Coordinates of C-alpha atoms in Angstrom, one line a residue:
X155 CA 83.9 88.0 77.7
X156 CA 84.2 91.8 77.9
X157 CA 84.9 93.1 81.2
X158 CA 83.5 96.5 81.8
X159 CA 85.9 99.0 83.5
X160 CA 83.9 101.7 85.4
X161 CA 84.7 104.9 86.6
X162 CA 83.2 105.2 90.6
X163 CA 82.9 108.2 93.1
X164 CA 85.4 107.0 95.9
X165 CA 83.2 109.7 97.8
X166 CA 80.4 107.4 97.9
X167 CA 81.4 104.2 96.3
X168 CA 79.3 104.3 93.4
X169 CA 79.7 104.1 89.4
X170 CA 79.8 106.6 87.4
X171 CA 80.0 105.3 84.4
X172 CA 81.4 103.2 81.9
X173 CA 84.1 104.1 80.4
X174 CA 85.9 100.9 78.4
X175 CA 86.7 97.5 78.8
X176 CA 89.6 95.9 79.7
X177 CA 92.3 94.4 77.0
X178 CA 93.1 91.1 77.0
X179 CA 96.5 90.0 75.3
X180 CA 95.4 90.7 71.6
X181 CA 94.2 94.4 72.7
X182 CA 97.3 95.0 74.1
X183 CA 99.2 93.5 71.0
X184 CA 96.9 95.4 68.4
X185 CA 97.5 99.0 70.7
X186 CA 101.5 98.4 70.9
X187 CA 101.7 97.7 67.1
X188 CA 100.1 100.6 66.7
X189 CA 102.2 102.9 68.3
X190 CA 105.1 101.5 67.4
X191 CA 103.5 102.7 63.4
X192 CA 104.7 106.5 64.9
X193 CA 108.3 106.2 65.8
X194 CA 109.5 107.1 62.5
X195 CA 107.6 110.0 62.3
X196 CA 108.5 110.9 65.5
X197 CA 111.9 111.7 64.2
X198 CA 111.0 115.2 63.2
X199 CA 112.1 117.5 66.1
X200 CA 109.8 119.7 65.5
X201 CA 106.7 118.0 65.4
X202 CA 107.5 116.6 68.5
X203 CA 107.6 120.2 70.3
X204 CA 104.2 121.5 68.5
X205 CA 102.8 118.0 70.2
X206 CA 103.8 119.0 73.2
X207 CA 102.7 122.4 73.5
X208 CA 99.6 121.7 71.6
X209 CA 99.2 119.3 74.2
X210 CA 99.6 121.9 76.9
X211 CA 97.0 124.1 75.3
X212 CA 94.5 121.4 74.7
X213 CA 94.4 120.4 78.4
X214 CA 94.0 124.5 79.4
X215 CA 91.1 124.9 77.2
X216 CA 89.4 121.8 78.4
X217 CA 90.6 122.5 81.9
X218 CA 86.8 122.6 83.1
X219 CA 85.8 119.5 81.9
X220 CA 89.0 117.7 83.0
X221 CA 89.5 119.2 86.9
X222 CA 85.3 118.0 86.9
X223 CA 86.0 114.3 85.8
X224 CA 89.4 114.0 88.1
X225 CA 87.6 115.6 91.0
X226 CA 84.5 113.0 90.4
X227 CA 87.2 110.3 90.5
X228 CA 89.3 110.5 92.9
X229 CA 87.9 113.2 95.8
X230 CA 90.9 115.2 95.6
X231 CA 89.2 118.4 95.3
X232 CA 89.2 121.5 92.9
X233 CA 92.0 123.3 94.1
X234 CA 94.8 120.7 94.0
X235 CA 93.8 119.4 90.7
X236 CA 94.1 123.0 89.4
X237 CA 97.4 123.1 90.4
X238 CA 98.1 119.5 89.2
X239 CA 97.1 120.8 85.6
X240 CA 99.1 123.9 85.5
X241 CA 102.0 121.8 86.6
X242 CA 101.5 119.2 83.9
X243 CA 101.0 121.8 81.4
X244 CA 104.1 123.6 82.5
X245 CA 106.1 120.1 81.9
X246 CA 104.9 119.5 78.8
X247 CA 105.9 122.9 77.4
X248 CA 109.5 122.5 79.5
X249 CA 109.9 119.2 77.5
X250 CA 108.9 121.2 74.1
X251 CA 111.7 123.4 74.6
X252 CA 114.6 120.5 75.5
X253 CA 113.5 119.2 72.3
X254 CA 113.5 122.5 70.6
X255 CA 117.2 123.3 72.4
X256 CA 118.8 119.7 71.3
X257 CA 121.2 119.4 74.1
X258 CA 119.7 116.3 75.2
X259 CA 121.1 114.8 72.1
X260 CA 124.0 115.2 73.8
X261 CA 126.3 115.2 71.0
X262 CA 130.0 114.5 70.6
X263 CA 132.0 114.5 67.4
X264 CA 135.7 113.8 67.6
X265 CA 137.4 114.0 63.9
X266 CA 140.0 111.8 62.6
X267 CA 143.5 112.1 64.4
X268 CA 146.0 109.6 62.6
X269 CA 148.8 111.1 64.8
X270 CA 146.5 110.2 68.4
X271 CA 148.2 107.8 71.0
X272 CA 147.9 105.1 71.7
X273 CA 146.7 104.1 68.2
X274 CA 145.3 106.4 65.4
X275 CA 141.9 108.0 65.9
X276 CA 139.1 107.4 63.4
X277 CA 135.9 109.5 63.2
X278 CA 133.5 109.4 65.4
X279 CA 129.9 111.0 65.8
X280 CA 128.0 110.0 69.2
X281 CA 124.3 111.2 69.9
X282 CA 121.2 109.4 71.3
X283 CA 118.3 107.6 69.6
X284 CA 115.1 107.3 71.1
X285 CA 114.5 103.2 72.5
X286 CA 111.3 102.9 70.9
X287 CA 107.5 102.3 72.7
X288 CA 107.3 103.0 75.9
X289 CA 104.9 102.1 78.6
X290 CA 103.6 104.3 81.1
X291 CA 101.7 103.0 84.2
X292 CA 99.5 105.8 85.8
X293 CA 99.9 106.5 89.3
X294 CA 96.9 106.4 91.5
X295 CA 97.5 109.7 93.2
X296 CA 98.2 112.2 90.5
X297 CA 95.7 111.4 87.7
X298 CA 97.6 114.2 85.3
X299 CA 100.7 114.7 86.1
X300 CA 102.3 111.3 87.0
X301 CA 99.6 109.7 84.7
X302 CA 97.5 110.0 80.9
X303 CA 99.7 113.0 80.5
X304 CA 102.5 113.4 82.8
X305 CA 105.7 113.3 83.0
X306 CA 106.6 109.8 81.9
X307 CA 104.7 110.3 78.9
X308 CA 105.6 114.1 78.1
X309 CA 109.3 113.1 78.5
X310 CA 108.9 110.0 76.3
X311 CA 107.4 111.9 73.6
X312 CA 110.3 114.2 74.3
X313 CA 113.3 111.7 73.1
X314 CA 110.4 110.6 70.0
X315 CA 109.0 107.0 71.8
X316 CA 105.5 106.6 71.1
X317 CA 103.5 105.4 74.2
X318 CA 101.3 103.1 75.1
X319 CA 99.8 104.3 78.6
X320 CA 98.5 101.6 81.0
X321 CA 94.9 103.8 82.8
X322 CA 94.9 103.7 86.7
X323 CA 91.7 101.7 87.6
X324 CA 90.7 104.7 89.9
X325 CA 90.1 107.6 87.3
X326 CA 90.0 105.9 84.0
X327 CA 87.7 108.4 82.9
X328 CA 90.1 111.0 83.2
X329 CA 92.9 108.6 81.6
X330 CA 90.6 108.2 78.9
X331 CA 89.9 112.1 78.2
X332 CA 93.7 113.0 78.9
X333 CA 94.5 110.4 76.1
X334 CA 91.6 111.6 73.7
X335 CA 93.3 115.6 73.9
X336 CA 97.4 114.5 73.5
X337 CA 95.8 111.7 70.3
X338 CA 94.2 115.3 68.8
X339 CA 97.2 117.0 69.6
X340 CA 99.2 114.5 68.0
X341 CA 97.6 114.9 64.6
X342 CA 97.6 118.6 65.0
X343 CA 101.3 118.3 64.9
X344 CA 101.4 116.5 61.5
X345 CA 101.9 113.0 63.9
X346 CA 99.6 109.5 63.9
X347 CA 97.2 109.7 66.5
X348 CA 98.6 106.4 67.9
X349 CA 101.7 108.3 68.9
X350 CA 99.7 107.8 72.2
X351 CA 97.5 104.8 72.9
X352 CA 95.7 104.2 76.1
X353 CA 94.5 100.6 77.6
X354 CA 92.7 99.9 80.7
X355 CA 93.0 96.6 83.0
X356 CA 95.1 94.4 85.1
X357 CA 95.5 91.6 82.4
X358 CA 97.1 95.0 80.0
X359 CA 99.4 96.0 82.3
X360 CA 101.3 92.3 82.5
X361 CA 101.1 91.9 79.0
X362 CA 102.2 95.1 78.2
X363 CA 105.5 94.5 79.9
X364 CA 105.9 91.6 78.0
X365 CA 105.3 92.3 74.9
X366 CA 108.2 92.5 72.2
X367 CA 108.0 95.6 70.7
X368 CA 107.8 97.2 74.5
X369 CA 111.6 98.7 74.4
X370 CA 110.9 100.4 78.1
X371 CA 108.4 101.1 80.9
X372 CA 107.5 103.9 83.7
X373 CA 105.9 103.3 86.8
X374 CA 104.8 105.1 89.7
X375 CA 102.4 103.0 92.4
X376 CA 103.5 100.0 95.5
X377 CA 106.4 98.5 96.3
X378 CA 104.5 94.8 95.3
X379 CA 103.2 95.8 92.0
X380 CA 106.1 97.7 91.1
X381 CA 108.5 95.1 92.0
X382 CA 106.4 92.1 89.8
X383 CA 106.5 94.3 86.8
X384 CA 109.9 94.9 87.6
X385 CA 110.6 91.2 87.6
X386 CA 109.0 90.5 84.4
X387 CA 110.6 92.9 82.5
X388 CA 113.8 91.9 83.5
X389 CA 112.8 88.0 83.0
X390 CA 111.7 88.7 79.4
X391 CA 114.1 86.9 76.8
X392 CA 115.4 90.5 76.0
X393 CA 115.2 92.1 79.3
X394 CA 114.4 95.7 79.1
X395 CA 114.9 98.8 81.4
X396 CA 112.0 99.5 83.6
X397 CA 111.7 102.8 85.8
X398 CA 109.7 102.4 88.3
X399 CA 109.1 104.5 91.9
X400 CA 107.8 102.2 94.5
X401 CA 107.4 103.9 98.0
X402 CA 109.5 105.7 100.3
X403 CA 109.1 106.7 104.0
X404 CA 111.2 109.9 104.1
X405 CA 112.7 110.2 107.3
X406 CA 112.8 113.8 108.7
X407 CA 115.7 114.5 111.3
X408 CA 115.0 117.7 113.7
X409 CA 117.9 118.0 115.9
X410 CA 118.2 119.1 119.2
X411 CA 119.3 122.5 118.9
X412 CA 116.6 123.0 115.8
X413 CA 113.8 121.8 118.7
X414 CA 115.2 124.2 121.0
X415 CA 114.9 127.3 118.3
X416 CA 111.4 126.5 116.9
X417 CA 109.3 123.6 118.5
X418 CA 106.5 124.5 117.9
X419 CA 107.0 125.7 113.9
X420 CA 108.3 122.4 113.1
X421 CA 105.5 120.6 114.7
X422 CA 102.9 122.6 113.6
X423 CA 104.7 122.6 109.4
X424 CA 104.5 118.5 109.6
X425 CA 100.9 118.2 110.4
X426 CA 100.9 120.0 107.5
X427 CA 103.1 118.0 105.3
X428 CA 101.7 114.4 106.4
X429 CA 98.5 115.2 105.9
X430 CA 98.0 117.4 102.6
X431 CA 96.3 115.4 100.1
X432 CA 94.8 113.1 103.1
X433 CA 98.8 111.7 103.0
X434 CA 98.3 110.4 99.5
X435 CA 102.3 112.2 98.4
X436 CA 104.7 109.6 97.6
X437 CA 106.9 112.5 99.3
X438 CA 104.8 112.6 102.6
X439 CA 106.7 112.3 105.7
X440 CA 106.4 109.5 107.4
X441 CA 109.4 109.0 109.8
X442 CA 110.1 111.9 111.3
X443 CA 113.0 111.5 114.0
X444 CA 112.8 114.2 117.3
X445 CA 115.0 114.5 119.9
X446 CA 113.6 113.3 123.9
X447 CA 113.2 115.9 126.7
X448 CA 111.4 118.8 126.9
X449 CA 111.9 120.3 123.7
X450 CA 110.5 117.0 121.5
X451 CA 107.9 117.5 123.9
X452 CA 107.3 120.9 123.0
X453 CA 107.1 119.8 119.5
X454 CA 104.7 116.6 119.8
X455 CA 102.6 119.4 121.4
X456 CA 102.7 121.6 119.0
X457 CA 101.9 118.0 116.7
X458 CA 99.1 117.3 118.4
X459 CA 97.2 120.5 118.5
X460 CA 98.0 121.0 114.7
X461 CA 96.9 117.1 113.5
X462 CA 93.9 117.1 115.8
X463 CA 92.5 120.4 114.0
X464 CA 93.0 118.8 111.0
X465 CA 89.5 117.8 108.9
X466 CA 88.9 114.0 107.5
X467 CA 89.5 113.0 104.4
X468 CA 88.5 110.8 101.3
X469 CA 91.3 108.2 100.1
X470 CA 91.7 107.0 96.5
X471 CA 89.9 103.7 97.1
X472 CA 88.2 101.3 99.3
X473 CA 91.5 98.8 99.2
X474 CA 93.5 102.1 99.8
X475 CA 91.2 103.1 103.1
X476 CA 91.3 99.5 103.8
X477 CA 95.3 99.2 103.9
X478 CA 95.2 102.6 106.0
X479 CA 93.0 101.6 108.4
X480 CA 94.8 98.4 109.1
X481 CA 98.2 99.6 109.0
X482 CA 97.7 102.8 111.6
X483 CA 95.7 100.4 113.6
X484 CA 98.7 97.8 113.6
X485 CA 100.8 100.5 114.2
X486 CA 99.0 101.9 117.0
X487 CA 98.9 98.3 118.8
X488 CA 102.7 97.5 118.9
X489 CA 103.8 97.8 122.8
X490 CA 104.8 100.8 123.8
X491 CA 103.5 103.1 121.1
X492 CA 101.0 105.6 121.6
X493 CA 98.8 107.9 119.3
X494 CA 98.2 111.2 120.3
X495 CA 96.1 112.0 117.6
X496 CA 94.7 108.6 116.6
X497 CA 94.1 107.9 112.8
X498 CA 91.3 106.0 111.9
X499 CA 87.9 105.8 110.5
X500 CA 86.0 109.5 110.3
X501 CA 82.2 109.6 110.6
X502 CA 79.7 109.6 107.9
X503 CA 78.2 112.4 106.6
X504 CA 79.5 115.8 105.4
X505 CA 80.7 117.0 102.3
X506 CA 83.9 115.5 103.2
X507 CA 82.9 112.3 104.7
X508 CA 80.6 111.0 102.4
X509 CA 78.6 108.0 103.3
X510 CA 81.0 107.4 106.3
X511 CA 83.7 106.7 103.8
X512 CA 86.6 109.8 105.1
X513 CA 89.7 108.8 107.2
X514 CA 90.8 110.7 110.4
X515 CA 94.9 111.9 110.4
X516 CA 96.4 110.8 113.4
X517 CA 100.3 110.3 114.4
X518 CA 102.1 107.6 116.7
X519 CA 104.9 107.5 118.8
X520 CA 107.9 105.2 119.8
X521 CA 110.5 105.0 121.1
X522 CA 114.4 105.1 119.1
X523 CA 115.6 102.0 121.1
X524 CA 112.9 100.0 119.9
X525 CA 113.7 100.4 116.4
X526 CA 117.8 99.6 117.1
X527 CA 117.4 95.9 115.8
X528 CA 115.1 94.0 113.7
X529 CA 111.9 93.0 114.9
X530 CA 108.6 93.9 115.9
X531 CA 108.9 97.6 115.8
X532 CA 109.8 97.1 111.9
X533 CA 106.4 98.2 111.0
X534 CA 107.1 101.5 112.0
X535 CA 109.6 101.7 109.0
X536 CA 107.2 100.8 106.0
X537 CA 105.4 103.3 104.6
X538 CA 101.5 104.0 105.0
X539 CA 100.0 105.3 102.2
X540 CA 97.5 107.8 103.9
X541 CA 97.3 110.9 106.2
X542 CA 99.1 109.0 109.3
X543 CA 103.1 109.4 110.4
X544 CA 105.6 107.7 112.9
X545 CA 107.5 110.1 115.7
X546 CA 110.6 108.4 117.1
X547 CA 111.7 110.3 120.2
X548 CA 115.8 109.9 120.1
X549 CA 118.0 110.4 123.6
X550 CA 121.6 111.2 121.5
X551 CA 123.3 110.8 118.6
X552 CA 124.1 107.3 119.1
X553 CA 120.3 106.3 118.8
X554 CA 119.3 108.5 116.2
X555 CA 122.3 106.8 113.9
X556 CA 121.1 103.0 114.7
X557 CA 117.8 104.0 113.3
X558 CA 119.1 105.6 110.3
X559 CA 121.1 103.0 109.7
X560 CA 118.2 100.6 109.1
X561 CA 116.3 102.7 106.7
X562 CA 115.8 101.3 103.3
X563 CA 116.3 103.8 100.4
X564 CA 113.7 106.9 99.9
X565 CA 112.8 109.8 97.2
X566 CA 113.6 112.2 100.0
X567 CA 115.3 113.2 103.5
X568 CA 114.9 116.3 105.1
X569 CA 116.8 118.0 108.4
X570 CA 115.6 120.5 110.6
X571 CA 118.8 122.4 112.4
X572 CA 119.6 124.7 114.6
X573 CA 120.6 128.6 112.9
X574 CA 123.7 127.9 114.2
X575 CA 124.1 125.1 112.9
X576 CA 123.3 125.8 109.3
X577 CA 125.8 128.6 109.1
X578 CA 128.8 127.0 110.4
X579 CA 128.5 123.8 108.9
X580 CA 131.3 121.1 109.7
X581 CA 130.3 118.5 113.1
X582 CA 127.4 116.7 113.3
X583 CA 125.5 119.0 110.8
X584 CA 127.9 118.1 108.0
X585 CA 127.9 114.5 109.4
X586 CA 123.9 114.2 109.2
X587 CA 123.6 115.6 106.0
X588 CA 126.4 113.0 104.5
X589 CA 124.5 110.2 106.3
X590 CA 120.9 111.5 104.7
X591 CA 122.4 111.9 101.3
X592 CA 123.4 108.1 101.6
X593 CA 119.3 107.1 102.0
X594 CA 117.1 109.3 99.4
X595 CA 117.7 111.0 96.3
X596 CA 116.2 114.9 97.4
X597 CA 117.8 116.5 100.9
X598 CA 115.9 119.6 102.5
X599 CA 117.2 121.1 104.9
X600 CA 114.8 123.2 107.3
X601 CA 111.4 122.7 104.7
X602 CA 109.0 119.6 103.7
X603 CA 109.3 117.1 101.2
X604 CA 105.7 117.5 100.2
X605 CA 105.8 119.5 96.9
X606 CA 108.1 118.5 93.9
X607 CA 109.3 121.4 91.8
X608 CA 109.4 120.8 88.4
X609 CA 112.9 122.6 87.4
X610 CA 116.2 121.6 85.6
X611 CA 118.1 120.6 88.6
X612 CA 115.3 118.6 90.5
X613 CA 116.1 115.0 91.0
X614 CA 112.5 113.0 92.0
X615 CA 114.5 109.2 92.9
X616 CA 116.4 107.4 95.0
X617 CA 118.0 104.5 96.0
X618 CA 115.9 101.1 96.0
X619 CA 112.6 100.6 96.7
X620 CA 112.1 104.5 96.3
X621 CA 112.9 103.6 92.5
X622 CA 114.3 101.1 90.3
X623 CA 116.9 103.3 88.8
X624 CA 119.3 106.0 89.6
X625 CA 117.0 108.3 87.1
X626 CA 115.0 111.1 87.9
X627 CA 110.8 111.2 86.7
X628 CA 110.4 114.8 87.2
X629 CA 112.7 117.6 85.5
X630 CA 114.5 117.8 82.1
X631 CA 116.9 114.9 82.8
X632 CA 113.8 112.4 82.9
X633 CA 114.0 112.5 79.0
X634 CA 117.4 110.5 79.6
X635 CA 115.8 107.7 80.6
X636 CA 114.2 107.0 77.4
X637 CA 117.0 107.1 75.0
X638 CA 120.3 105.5 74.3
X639 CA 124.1 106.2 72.8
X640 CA 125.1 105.7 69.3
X641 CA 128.7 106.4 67.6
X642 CA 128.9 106.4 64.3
X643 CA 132.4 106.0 62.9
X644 CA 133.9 106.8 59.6
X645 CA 130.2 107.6 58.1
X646 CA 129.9 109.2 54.8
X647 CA 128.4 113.0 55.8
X648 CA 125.5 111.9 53.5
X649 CA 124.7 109.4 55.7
X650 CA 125.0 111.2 58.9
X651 CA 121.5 112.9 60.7
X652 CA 122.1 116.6 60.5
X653 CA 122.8 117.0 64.0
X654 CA 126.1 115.2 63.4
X655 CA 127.0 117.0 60.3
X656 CA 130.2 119.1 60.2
X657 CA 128.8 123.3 60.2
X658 CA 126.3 121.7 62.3
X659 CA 123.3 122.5 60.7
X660 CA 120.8 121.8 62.9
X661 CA 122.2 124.6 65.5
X662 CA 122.2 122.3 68.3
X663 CA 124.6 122.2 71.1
X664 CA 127.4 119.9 70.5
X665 CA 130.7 118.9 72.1
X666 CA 133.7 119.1 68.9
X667 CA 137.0 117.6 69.7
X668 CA 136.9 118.5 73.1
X669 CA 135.3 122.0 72.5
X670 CA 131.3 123.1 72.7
X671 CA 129.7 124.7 69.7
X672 CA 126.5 125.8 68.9
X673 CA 123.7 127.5 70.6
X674 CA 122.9 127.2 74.5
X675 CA 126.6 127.2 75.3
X676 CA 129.1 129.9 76.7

């Protein structure tokens, strides 16, 4: 029996319409087979840049219709989702022109060396080949760019995998016109329209994980259904790589000296942070350690003032609103912690509150030496997804490290110093920095993690459960994870791609006996 997947209003909590139904195991088979149709003609280079640009375009021209739908979907509002499409169509052009440079090829030739120690050297010709189909789970919280047509999927297409894109339950209508524009831009570019295929439905994403011809999978969502896919892909009788971000807390340190300097700038700059977006940023801070005495105080003032002014907002989904509500009232209850600014439910009505269905920021606050050892006061170190954060007031250095030290890994870790501090570097500055490079994959110094920029040197990961990998699913280098080495040795030049060629042909940048030639290099 068909089961009708709807898109709702989280708003109000009503449909909107139907948009599909979900695929059961042949649906799944049918949509993987027929991606896996494209990979060979996603060998040509360039029609995987005119894909992705004419991807780009396509999602500009229907920016209208697409903000509408993800706005109806997922309360997010106008604004941010104009932003989230410029962004997405920014990294699909970036990815156009790392496909157009060739340096993530990542060539190497070394020619024949009878005379090399310690035995004689034959010829070799090492680039990367795409892994095949990939899946891509959307992300509840960023319906374009961590979903239909983000960056999983733009980078994919970048190394030539077709995809197979598993909808997020919460905007499936969006997934479903997102998928519609890259399939037309697809055949634009001379490519099968299956290049991308789109399912909807619990049941597809387990089987997609499964299934044979499934060479490697993205996902960005929870620690629990991250972790079960996780599982199965490695439990499948050929295992494959699965890169998935899970959840993070992302402590923030401010040290004494930086609460002394500016109190009431850092307190007012993470009411900001933790609640843009009602606190729906896998980046959102969400530990944020603060020195006792007078000038902590000065900044849970400044805290305060700033969270309490802040308006309700709409979450993804009942089960999300559900989970929040629980967890910052769980949070709230433990001995000894108090809220400030208590999060909770908002009142109906409003623009923003819908039928009563808007959360209400709020903060808590305990105490370091309850968060030494294991127990209780664990809570306080999981995140909560939603507009709500956990102060721990520190009395010395001694404290501050036995919380640290029991912080599992996170995409990011930020510290707030003192100028002086900063600018001499050495001490306890250097020291904190080392021990917050140890725990995420991102450190700030003096900013918010809120706000991933999409540029060549960005690194969106971390150590476990922020991801599954030591990759990176925003910037160029995401394209790595979706490819793997080859050396070819002794191969007739016939035989060889053109990239491998001797002249080198293809003009792309390329490391010869020890030496780089070809264009993008100095």
């Amino acid at each position: 029996m068909a089961v009708p997947v709807w898109s709702v209003d989280p708003r109000t909590g009503k449909q909107r319409e139907q948009v599909a139904v979900e695929a059961g195991a042949a649906a799944v088979d049918a949509a993987v087979r027929a991606a896996a149709t494209a990979l060979p003609a996603l060998a040509d280079r360039g029609a995987r840049a005119r894909l992705l640009r004419g991807a780009a375009g396509l999602l500009e021209e229907s920016a209208a219709e697409v903000i509408a739908t993800a706005d109806a979907e997922t309360a997010l509002g106008v604004p941010r989702l104009t932003g989230e499409l410029a962004r997405t169509a920014f990294q699909l052009r970036a990815f156009a022109d790392i496909v157009d440079e060739g340096a993530f090829l990542d060539v190497i030739i070394d020619h024949p060396d009878p005379a090399a120690v310690p035995i004689p050297r034959p010829d070799l010709r090492r680039w990367k080949i795409p892994l095949g189909v990939v899946a891509v789970y959307a992300a509840s919280n960023f319906p374009l760019a961590f979903s239909v047509p983000g960056g999983d999927t733009a980078s994919a297409l970048a190394a030539g995998c077709p995809v197979v894109v598993k909808a997020h339950p919460d905007h499936p209508a969006t997934s479903a016109l997102c998928a519609d524009l890259l399939r037309r831009a697809a055949v634009a570019a001379g490519l099968p329209a299956d290049t991308v295929v789109l399912v909807h439905g619990f049941e597809a994403g387990v089987e997609l994980v499964k299934h044979p011809l499934v060479a490697a999978a993205g996902f960005t969502g929870s620690i629990p259904g991250g972790r079960a896919l996780f599982d199965a892909a490695a439990a499948r009788p050929r295992p494959i790589p699965f890169y998935g971000e899970l959840g993070s807390l992302n402590p923030v340190v401010v040290t004494e000296a930086a609460a002394a300097e500016r109190a009431e700038q850092i307190g007012a700059g993470l009411a900001g942070s933790f609640t843009l977006g009602s606190g729906q940023f896998c980046t959102k801070p969400g530990l944020v350690l603060t020195p006792a005495g007078a000038d902590g105080d000065r900044l849970v003032a400044a805290l305060t003032e700033a969270a309490g002014a802040a308006g309700p907002g709409v979450l993804l989904d009942p089960r999300m609103r559900e989970n929040f509500l629980k967890g910052a009232a769980a949070r709230a209850a433990l001995p000894g912690v108090t809220a400030p600014v208590v999060p909770g439910e908002a009142g109906g009505g409003g623009a923003a509150g819908g039928d009563g269905v808007a959360v209400r920021p709020g903060y808590v606050v305990a105490e370091a030496g309850a968060l030494a050892e294991p127990g209780a006061y664990d809570l306080l170190l999981e995140e909560c997804f939603g507009p709500l954060t956990v102060v721990v007031r520190y009395r010395d250095a001694a404290e501050l490290a036995a919380v640290l030290d029991r912080l599992p890994g996170n995409l990011t870790a930020t510290a707030h110093l003192g100028v002086r501090e900063a600018a001499e570097g050495g001490g306890a500055a250097a020291e904190l920095l080392a021990r917050l490079t140890g725990l995420a994959g991102r450190v700030l110094i003096d900013g918010w993690p809120t706000g991933v920029a999409v540029a060549a040197a960005q690194h969106h990961g971390g150590p476990y459960p922020a991801t599954t990998s030591t990759s990176t699913s925003v910037g160029g280098t995401a394209i790595e994870r979706w490819l793997r080495p080859v050396a070819y040795q002794d191969t007739p030049p016939a035989l060889l791609p053109a990239e491998l060629r001797d002249g080198n042909p293809a003009g792309v940048p390329r490391r010869v006996d020890g030496a780089w030639e070809g264009r993008g290099r100095g």
